[in-house]
Coordinates of C-alpha atoms and ligand atoms in Angstrom, one line a residue:
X1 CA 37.9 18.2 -15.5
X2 CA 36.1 19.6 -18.4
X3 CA 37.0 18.4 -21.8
X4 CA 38.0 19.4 -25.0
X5 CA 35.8 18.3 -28.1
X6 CA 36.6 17.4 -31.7
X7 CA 33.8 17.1 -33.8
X8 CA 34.1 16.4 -37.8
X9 CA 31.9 15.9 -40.3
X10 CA 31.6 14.9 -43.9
X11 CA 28.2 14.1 -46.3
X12 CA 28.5 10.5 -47.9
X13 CA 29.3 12.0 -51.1
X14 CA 32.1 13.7 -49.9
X15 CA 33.5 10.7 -48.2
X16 CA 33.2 9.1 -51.5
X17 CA 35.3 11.5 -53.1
X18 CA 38.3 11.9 -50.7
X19 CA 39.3 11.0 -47.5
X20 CA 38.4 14.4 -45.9
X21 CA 36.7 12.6 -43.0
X22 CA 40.7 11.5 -42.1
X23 CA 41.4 14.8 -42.7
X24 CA 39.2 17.5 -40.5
X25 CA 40.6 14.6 -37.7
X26 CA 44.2 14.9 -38.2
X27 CA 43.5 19.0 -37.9
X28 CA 41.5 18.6 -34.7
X29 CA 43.9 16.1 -33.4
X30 CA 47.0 18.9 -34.3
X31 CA 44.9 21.2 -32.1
X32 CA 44.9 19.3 -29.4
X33 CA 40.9 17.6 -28.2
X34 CA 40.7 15.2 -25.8
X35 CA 37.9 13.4 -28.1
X36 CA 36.8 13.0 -31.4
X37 CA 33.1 12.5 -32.5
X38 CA 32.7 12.3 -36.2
X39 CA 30.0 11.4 -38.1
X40 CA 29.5 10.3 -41.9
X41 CA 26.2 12.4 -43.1
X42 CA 24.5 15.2 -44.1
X43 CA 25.0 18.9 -42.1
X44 CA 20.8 18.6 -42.6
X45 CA 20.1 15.4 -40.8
X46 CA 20.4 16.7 -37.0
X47 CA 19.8 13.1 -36.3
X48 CA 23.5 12.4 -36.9
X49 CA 24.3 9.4 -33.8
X50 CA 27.8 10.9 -32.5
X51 CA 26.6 14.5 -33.0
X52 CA 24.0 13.5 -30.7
X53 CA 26.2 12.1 -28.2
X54 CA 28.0 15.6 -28.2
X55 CA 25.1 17.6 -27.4
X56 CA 24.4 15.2 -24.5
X57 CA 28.2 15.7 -23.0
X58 CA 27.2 19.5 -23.5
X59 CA 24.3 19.1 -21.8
X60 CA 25.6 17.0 -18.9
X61 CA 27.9 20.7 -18.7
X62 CA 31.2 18.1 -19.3
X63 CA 32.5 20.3 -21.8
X64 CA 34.5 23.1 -22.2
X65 CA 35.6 23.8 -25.3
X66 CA 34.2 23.0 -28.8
X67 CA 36.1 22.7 -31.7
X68 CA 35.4 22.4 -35.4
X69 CA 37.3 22.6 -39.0
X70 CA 34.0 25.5 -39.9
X71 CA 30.5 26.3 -38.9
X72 CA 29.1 24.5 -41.4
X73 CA 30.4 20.6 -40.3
X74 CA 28.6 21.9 -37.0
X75 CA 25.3 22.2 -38.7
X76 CA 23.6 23.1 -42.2
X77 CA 20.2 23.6 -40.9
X78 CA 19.9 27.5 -39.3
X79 CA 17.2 26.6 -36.8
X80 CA 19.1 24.1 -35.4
X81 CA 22.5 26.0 -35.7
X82 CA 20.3 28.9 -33.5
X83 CA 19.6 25.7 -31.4
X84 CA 23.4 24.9 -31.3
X85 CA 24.4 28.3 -30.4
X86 CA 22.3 29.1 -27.3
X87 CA 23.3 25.3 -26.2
X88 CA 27.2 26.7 -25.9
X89 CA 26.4 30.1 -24.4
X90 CA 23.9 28.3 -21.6
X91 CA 26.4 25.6 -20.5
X92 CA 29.6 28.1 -20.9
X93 CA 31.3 26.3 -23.8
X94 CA 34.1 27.8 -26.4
X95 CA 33.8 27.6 -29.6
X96 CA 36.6 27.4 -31.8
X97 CA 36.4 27.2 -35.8
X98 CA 39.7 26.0 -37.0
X99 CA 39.0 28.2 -40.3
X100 CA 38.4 31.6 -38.2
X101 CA 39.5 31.0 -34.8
X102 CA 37.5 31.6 -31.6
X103 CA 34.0 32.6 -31.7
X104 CA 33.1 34.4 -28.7
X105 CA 29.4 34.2 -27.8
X106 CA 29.8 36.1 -24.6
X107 CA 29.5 39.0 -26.4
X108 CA 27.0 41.1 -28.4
X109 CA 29.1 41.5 -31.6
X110 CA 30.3 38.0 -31.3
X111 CA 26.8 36.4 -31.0
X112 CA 25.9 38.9 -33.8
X113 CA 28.6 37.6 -35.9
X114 CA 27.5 33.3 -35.2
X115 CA 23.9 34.4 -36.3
X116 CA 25.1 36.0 -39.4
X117 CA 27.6 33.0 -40.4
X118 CA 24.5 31.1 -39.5
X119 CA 21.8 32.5 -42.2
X120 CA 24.9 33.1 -44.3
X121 CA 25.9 29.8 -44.9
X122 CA 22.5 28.5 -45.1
X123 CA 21.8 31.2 -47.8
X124 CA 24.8 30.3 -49.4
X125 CA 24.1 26.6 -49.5
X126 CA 20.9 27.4 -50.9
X127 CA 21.7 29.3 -53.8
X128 CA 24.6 27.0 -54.7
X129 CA 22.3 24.0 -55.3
X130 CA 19.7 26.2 -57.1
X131 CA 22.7 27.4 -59.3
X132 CA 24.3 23.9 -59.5
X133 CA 20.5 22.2 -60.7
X134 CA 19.8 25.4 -63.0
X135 CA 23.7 24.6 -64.6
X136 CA 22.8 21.0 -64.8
X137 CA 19.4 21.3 -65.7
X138 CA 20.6 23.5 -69.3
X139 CA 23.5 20.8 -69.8
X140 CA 21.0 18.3 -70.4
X141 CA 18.6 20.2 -71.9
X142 CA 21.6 21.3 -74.5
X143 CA 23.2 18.0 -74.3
X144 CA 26.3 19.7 -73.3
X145 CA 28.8 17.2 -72.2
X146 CA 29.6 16.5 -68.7
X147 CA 32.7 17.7 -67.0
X148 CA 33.7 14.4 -66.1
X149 CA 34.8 12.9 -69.5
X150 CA 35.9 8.9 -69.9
X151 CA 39.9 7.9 -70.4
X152 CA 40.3 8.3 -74.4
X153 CA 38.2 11.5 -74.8
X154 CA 38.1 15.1 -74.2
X155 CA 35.8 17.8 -74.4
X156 CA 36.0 20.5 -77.2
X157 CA 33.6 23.1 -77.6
X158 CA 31.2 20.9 -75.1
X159 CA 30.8 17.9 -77.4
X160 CA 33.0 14.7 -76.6
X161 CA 35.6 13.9 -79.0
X162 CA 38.2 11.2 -79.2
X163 CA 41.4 12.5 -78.1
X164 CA 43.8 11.2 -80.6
X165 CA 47.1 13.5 -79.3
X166 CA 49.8 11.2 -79.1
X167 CA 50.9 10.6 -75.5
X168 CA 52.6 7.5 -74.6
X169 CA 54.8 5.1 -76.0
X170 CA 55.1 1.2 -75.4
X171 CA 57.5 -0.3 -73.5
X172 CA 58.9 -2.2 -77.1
X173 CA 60.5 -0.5 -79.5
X174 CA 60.8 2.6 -77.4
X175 CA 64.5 4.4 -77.8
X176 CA 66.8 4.3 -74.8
X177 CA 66.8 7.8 -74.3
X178 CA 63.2 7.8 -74.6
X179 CA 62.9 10.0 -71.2
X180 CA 64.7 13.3 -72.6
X181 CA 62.3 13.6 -75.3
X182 CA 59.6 15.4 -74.3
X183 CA 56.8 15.5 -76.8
X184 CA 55.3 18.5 -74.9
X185 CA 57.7 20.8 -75.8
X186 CA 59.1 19.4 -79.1
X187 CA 56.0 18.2 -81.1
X188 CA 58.5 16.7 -83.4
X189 CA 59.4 14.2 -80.8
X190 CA 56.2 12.5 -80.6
X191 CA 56.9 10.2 -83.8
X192 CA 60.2 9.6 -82.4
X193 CA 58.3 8.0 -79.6
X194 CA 55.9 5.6 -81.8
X195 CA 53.7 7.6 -79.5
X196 CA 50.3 6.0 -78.8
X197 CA 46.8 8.1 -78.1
X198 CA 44.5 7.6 -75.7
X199 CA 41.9 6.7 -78.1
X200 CA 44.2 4.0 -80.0
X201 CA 45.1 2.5 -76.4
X202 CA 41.1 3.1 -75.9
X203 CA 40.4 0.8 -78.7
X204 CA 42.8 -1.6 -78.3
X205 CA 41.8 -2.4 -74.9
X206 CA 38.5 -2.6 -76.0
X207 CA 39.6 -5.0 -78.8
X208 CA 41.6 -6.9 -76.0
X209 CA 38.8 -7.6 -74.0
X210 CA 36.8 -8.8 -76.9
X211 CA 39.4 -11.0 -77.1
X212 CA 40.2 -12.4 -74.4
X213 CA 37.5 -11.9 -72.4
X214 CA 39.0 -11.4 -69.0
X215 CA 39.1 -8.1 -67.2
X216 CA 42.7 -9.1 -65.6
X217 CA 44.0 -10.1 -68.7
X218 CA 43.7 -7.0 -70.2
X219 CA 45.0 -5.0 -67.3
X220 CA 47.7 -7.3 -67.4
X221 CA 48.4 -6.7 -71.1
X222 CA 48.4 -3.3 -71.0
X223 CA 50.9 -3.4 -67.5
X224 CA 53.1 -5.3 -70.0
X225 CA 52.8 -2.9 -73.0
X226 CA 52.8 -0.2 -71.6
X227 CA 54.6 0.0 -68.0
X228 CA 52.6 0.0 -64.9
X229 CA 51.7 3.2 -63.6
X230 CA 50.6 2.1 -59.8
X231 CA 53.0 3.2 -57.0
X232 CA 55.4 1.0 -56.1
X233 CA 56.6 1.1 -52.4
X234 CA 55.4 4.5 -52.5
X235 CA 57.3 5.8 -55.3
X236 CA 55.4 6.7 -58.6
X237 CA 56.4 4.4 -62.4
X238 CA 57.2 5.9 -65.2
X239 CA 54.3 4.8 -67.3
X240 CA 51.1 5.3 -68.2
X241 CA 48.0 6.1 -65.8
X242 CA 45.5 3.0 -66.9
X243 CA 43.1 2.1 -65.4
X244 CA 44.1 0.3 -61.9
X245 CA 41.8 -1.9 -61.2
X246 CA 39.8 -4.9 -62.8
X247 CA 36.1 -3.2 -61.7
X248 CA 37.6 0.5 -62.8
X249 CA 38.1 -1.3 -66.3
X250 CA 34.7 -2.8 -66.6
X251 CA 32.9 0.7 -66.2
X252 CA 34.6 2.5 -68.0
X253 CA 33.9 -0.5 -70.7
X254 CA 30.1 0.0 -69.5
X255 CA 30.2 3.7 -70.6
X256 CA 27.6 5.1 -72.7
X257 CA 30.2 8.1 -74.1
X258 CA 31.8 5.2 -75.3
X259 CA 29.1 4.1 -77.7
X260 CA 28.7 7.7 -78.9
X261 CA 25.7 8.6 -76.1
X262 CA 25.5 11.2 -73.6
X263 CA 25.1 10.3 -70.2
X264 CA 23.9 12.0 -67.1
X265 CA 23.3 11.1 -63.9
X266 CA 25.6 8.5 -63.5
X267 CA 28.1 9.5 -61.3
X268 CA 27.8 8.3 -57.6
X269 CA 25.1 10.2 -54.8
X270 CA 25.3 9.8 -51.5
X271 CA 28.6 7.2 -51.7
X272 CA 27.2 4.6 -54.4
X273 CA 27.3 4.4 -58.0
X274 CA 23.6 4.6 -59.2
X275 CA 22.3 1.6 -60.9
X276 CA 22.6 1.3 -64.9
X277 CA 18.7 1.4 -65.2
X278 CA 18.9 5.2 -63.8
X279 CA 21.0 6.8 -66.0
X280 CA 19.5 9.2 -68.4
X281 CA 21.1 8.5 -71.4
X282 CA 21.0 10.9 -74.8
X283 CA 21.9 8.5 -78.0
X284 CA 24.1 9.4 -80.7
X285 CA 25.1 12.9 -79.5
X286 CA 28.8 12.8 -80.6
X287 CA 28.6 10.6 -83.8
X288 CA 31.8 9.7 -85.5
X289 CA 33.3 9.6 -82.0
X290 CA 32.2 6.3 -80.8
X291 CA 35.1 4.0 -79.7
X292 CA 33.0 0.6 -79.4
X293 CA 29.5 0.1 -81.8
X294 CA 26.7 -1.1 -80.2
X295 CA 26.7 -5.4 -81.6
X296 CA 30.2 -4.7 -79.8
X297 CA 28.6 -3.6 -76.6
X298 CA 26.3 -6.5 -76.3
X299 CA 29.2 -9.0 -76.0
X300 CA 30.6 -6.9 -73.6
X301 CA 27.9 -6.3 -71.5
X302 CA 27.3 -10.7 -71.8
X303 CA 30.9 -11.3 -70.6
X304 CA 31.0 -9.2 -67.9
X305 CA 27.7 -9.9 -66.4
X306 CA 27.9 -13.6 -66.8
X307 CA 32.0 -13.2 -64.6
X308 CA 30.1 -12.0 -61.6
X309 CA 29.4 -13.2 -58.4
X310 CA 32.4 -15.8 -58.9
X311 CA 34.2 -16.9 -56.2
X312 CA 37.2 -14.8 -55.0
X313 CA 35.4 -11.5 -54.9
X314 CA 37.3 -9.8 -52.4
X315 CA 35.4 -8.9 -49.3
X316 CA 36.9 -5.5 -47.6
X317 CA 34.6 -5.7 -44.4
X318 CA 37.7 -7.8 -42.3
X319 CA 39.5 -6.0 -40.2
X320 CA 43.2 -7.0 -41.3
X321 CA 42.0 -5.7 -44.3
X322 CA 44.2 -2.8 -45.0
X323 CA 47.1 -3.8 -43.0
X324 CA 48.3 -6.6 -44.8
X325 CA 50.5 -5.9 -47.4
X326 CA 52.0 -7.5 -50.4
X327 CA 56.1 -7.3 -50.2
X328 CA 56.3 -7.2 -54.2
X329 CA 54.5 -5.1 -55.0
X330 CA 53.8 -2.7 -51.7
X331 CA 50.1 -3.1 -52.7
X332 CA 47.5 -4.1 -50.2
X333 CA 45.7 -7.5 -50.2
X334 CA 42.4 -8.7 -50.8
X335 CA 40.4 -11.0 -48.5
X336 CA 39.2 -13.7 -50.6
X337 CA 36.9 -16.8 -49.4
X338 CA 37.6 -20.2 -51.3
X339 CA 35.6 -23.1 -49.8
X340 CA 36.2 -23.2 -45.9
X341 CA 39.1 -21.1 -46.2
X342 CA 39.5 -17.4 -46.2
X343 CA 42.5 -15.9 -47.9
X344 CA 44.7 -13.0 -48.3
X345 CA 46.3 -12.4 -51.5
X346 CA 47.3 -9.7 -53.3
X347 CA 44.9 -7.2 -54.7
X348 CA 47.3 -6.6 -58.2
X349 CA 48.3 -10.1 -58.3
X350 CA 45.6 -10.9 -61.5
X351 CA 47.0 -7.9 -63.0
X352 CA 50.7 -6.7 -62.5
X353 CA 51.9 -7.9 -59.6
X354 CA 53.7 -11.9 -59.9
X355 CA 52.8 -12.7 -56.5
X356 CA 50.0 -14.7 -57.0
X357 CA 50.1 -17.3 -54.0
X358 CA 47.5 -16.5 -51.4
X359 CA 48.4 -16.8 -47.4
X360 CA 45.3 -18.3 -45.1
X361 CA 43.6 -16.7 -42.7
X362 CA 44.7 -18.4 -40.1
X363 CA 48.3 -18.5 -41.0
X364 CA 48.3 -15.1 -40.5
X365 CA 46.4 -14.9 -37.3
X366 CA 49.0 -17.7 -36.2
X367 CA 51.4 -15.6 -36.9
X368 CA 50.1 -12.5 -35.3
X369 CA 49.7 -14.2 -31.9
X370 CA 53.2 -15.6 -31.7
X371 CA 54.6 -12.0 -32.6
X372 CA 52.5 -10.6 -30.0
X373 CA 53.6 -12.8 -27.2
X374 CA 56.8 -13.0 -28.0
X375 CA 56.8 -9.4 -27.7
X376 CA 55.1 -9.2 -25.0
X377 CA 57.6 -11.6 -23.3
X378 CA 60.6 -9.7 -24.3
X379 CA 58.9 -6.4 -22.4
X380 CA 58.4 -8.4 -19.2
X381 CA 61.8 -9.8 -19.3
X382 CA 63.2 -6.0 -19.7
X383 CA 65.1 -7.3 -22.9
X384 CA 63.4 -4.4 -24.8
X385 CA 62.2 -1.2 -24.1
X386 CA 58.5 0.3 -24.8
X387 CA 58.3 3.5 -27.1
X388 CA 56.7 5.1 -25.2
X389 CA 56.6 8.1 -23.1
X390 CA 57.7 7.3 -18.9
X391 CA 55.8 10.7 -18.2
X392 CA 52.8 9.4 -19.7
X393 CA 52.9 6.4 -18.2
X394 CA 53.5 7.8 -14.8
X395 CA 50.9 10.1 -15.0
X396 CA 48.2 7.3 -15.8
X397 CA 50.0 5.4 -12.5
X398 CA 49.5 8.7 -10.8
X399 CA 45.8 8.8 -11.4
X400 CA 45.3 4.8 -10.6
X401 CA 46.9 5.3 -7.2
X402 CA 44.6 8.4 -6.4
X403 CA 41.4 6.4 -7.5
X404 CA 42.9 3.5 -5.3
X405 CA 43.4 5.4 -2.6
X406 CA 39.9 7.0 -2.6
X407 CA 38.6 3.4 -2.5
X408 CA 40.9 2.2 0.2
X409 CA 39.3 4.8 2.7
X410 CA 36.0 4.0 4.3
X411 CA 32.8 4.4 3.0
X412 CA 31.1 4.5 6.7
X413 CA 29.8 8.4 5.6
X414 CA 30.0 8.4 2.3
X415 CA 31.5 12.2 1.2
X416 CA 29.1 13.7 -2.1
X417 CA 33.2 15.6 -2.5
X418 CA 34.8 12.2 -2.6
X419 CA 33.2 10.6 -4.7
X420 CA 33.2 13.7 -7.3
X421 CA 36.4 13.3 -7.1
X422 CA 37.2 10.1 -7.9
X423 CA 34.3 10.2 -11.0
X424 CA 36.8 12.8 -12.0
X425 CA 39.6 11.2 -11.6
X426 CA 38.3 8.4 -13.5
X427 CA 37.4 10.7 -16.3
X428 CA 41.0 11.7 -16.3
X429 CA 42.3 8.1 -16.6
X430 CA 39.7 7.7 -19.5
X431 CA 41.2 10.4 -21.4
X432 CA 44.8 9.4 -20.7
X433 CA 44.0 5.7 -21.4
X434 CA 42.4 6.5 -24.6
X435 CA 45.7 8.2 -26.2
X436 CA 46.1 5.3 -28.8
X437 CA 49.7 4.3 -27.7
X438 CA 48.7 4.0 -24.4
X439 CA 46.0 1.4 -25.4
X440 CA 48.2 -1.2 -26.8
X441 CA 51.1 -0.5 -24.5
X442 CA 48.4 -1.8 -21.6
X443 CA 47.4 -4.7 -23.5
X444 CA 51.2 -5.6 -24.1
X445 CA 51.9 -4.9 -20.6
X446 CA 48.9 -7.1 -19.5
X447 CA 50.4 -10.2 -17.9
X448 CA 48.2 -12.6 -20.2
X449 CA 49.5 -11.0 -23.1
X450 CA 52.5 -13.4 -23.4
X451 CA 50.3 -16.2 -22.9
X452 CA 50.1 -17.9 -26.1
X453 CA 46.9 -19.6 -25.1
X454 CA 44.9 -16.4 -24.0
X455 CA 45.3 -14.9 -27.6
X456 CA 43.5 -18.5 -28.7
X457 CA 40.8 -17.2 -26.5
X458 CA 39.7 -14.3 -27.4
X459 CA 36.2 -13.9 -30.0
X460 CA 36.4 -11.8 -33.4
X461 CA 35.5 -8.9 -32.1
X462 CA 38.0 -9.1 -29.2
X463 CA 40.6 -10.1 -31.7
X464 CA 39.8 -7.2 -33.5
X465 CA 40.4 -4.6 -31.2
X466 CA 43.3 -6.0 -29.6
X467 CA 44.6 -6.5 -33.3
X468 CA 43.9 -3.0 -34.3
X469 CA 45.4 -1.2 -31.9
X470 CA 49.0 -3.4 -31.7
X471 CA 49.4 -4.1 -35.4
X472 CA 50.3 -1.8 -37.9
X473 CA 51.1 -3.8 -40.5
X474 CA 51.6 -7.4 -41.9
X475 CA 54.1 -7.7 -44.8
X476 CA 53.4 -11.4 -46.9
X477 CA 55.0 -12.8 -50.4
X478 CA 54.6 -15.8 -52.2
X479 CA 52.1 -17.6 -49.8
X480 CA 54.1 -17.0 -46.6
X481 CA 53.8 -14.5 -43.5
X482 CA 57.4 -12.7 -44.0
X483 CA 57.1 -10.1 -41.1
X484 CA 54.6 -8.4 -38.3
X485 CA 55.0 -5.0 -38.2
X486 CA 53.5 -4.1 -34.3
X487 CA 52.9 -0.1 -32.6
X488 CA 54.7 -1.1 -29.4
Ligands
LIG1 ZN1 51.6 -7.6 -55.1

């Protein structure tokens, strides 16, 4: 059985920006493919390790049908898109774009028509980036400020400027019906709402740090002053979009617009935030404008860089990380290594969040296992049903009998058609098995799995896996595991 292909691409940089990687999958997945590749670089680099891996399945003529979100996650490059093309047409593969539908290559016209989108999109790229360097290229020669402008500012007539419109008001002092009035549309409003600028919260946080000379401190001054603004069990506060986090606070503090400069080249490349020594930096283009003086920046830039590399710098590699969640909040948890001890905690709990009690490592893993087996002992006892899908699950029986059943007979004369078959029907269980449901429901089903011991067993990266695919999501507060949330 021939397959159907997913493939989806983003450039670092674009990864950086959004989730779009998530994205292009979820549309291949509607679409139906029976695998994914996807790879995190550049259309240029043809080097790209699961696009590879896809021209090899082409090659090894296991594929029937191609499909991508456009041309251009396919390749950049129009030699190797040519290269791409005549690959499909030799080993009889469909392509179809998600953003135009099926190309057919079978035909004159529609071969016609890949070639054009091919040198097209090339041509396209091409003149974007000269047009995108040229528009750069004058900015800086004009120092003409960037389109990206620092909380506290805004742009008029391309110089920065400190935005002074009233636009929020603290949480004290504020009248009760402090919701109706809408400074937007009344301007009279605005001093009924003590209403703060940007630039005077600018300052004062600037001040605060100064002050107190904690990052979380001021974030947790400003929650209190002025209402948090982070999503709370999914539901957006009233309140005012501060910065949310302690490392989000320190560059903006870091900022050279903030001093009165002009700064290019400072925004990330390729997924990571250039160093400070790169920046190209333009002094004293908006004078008059400047939010912090330089003696001011000094101390800043002594506090912050004698806080780092303390402990309790959270570490986002772990692979719990992201499912365990803080109950108070909603937000997710940090781990955080103290001593011998790793930690989860949560990630708001120096700034808004009161939860500040951190749960071990190995509470939580603790925890985990006894949820699993229990669970796993409740299925084998018929106590509780799978969610899952009997026709699935029969099928995937269906195909381990054949295969079985193939093996059983004798190999005396081997058959060449036998053994295709079963290398198909093996394929076929692959593709069923790897429907993510029907991962952890095996591993539940497996009769280890309520074995407390066995879970004890396994290595990280066995832990991990297994963990992945059966937990969803682990819900702790005030030091304690309070619940395991599990996908079977
Ligand atoms: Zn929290």
């Amino acid at each position: 059985m021939k397959l159907t292909i997913g493939y989806a691409r983003v450039s670092t940089t674009e990864q950086f920006y959004s989730q779009s990687l998530d994205r292009q999958i979820d549309i291949l997945k509607e679409h139906g493919v029976d695998k994914i590749f996807r790879d995190v670089e550049s259309g240029a680099n043809s080097d790209r390790a699961e696009f590879q891996q896809l021209i090899k399945l082409i090659q090894q003529g296991e594929v029937r049908t191609l499909k991508a979100v456009a041309w251009d996650r396919l390749m950049r490059d129009p030699y190797m898109g040519f290269f791409v093309k005549d690959l499909l047409r030799e080993h009889d593969v469909q392509l179809f774009l998600l953003n135009q539908g099926e190309v057919d290559l079978s035909t004159a016209a529609g071969e016609l028509s890949a070639d054009m989108q091919i040198m097209l999109g090339a041509y396209e790229r091409k003149t974007i980036i000269e047009r995108i360097n040229r528009v750069h290229k004058s900015r800086r020669k004009d120092q003409i400020a960037w389109q990206v402008f620092p909380f506290g500012y805004r742009i008029i007539n391309n110089k920065y400027e400190l935005d002074t419109t009233p636009c929020v008001c603290p949480i004290e002092g504020r009248p009760a019906n402090y919701r109706e009035l809408s400074f937007e549309d009344e301007p009279d409003n605005s001093s009924k709402l003590l209403s703060w600028s940007k630039a005077r919260i600018s300052r004062e946080m600037v001040e605060s740090f100064l002050e107190l000379r904690k990052a979380s401190k001021v974030l947790q001054r400003m929650h209190a002053r002025f209402g948090s603004s982070i999503i709370k069990k999914r539901k957006p506060v009233v309140g005012l979009a501060i910065f949310g986090t302690i490392s989000g606070l320190k560059r903006w503090l870091r900022n050279p617009i903030l001093q009165g400069h002009t700064c290019y080249q400072k925004y990330p490349r390729k997924g990571k935030y250039p160093d400070i020594n790169e920046w190209n930096v333009i002094p004293n283009t908006h004078p008059g404008q400047a939010l912090i003086t330089s003696e001011e920046y000094q101390e800043i830039e002594e506090i912050i860089s004698s806080s780092f590399g303390k402990l309790g710098k959270p570490e986002r590699t772990y692979y719990l990380t992201g499912k365990v969640v803080c109950q108070k909040c909603g937000g997710s948890c940090d781990l955080k290594r103290g001593g011998q001890y790793s930690y989860y905690a949560c990630g708001h709990s120096r700034t808004y969040c009161d939860s500040r009690k951190h749960v071990r490592l190995e509470r939580i893993e603790e925890a985990i296992i006894y949820r699993i087996s229990t669970r796993a002992n409740e299925i084998y006892l018929g106590n509780t049903a799978l969610t899952e899908d009997s026709a699935e699950l029969a099928k995937t029986a269906e195909i381990k009998k054949k295969i079985q059943d193939i093996e059983n007979l004798s190999w005396s004369k081997v058959d060449r058609d036998l053994s295709n078959i079963k290398r198909d029907l093996c394929r076929e269980l692959e593709t069923e098995m790897n429907k993510p449901r029907k991962v952890s429901q095996e591993i539940i089903r497996h009769p280890q799995a309520q074995n407390i011991n066995f879970w004890y067993t396994l290595t990280k990266t066995e832990r991990e896996i297994f963990y992945g695919k059966l937990v969803d999501r682990i819900l702790i507060v005030d030091g304690k595991v309070l619940a395991i949330d599990l996908s079977v």
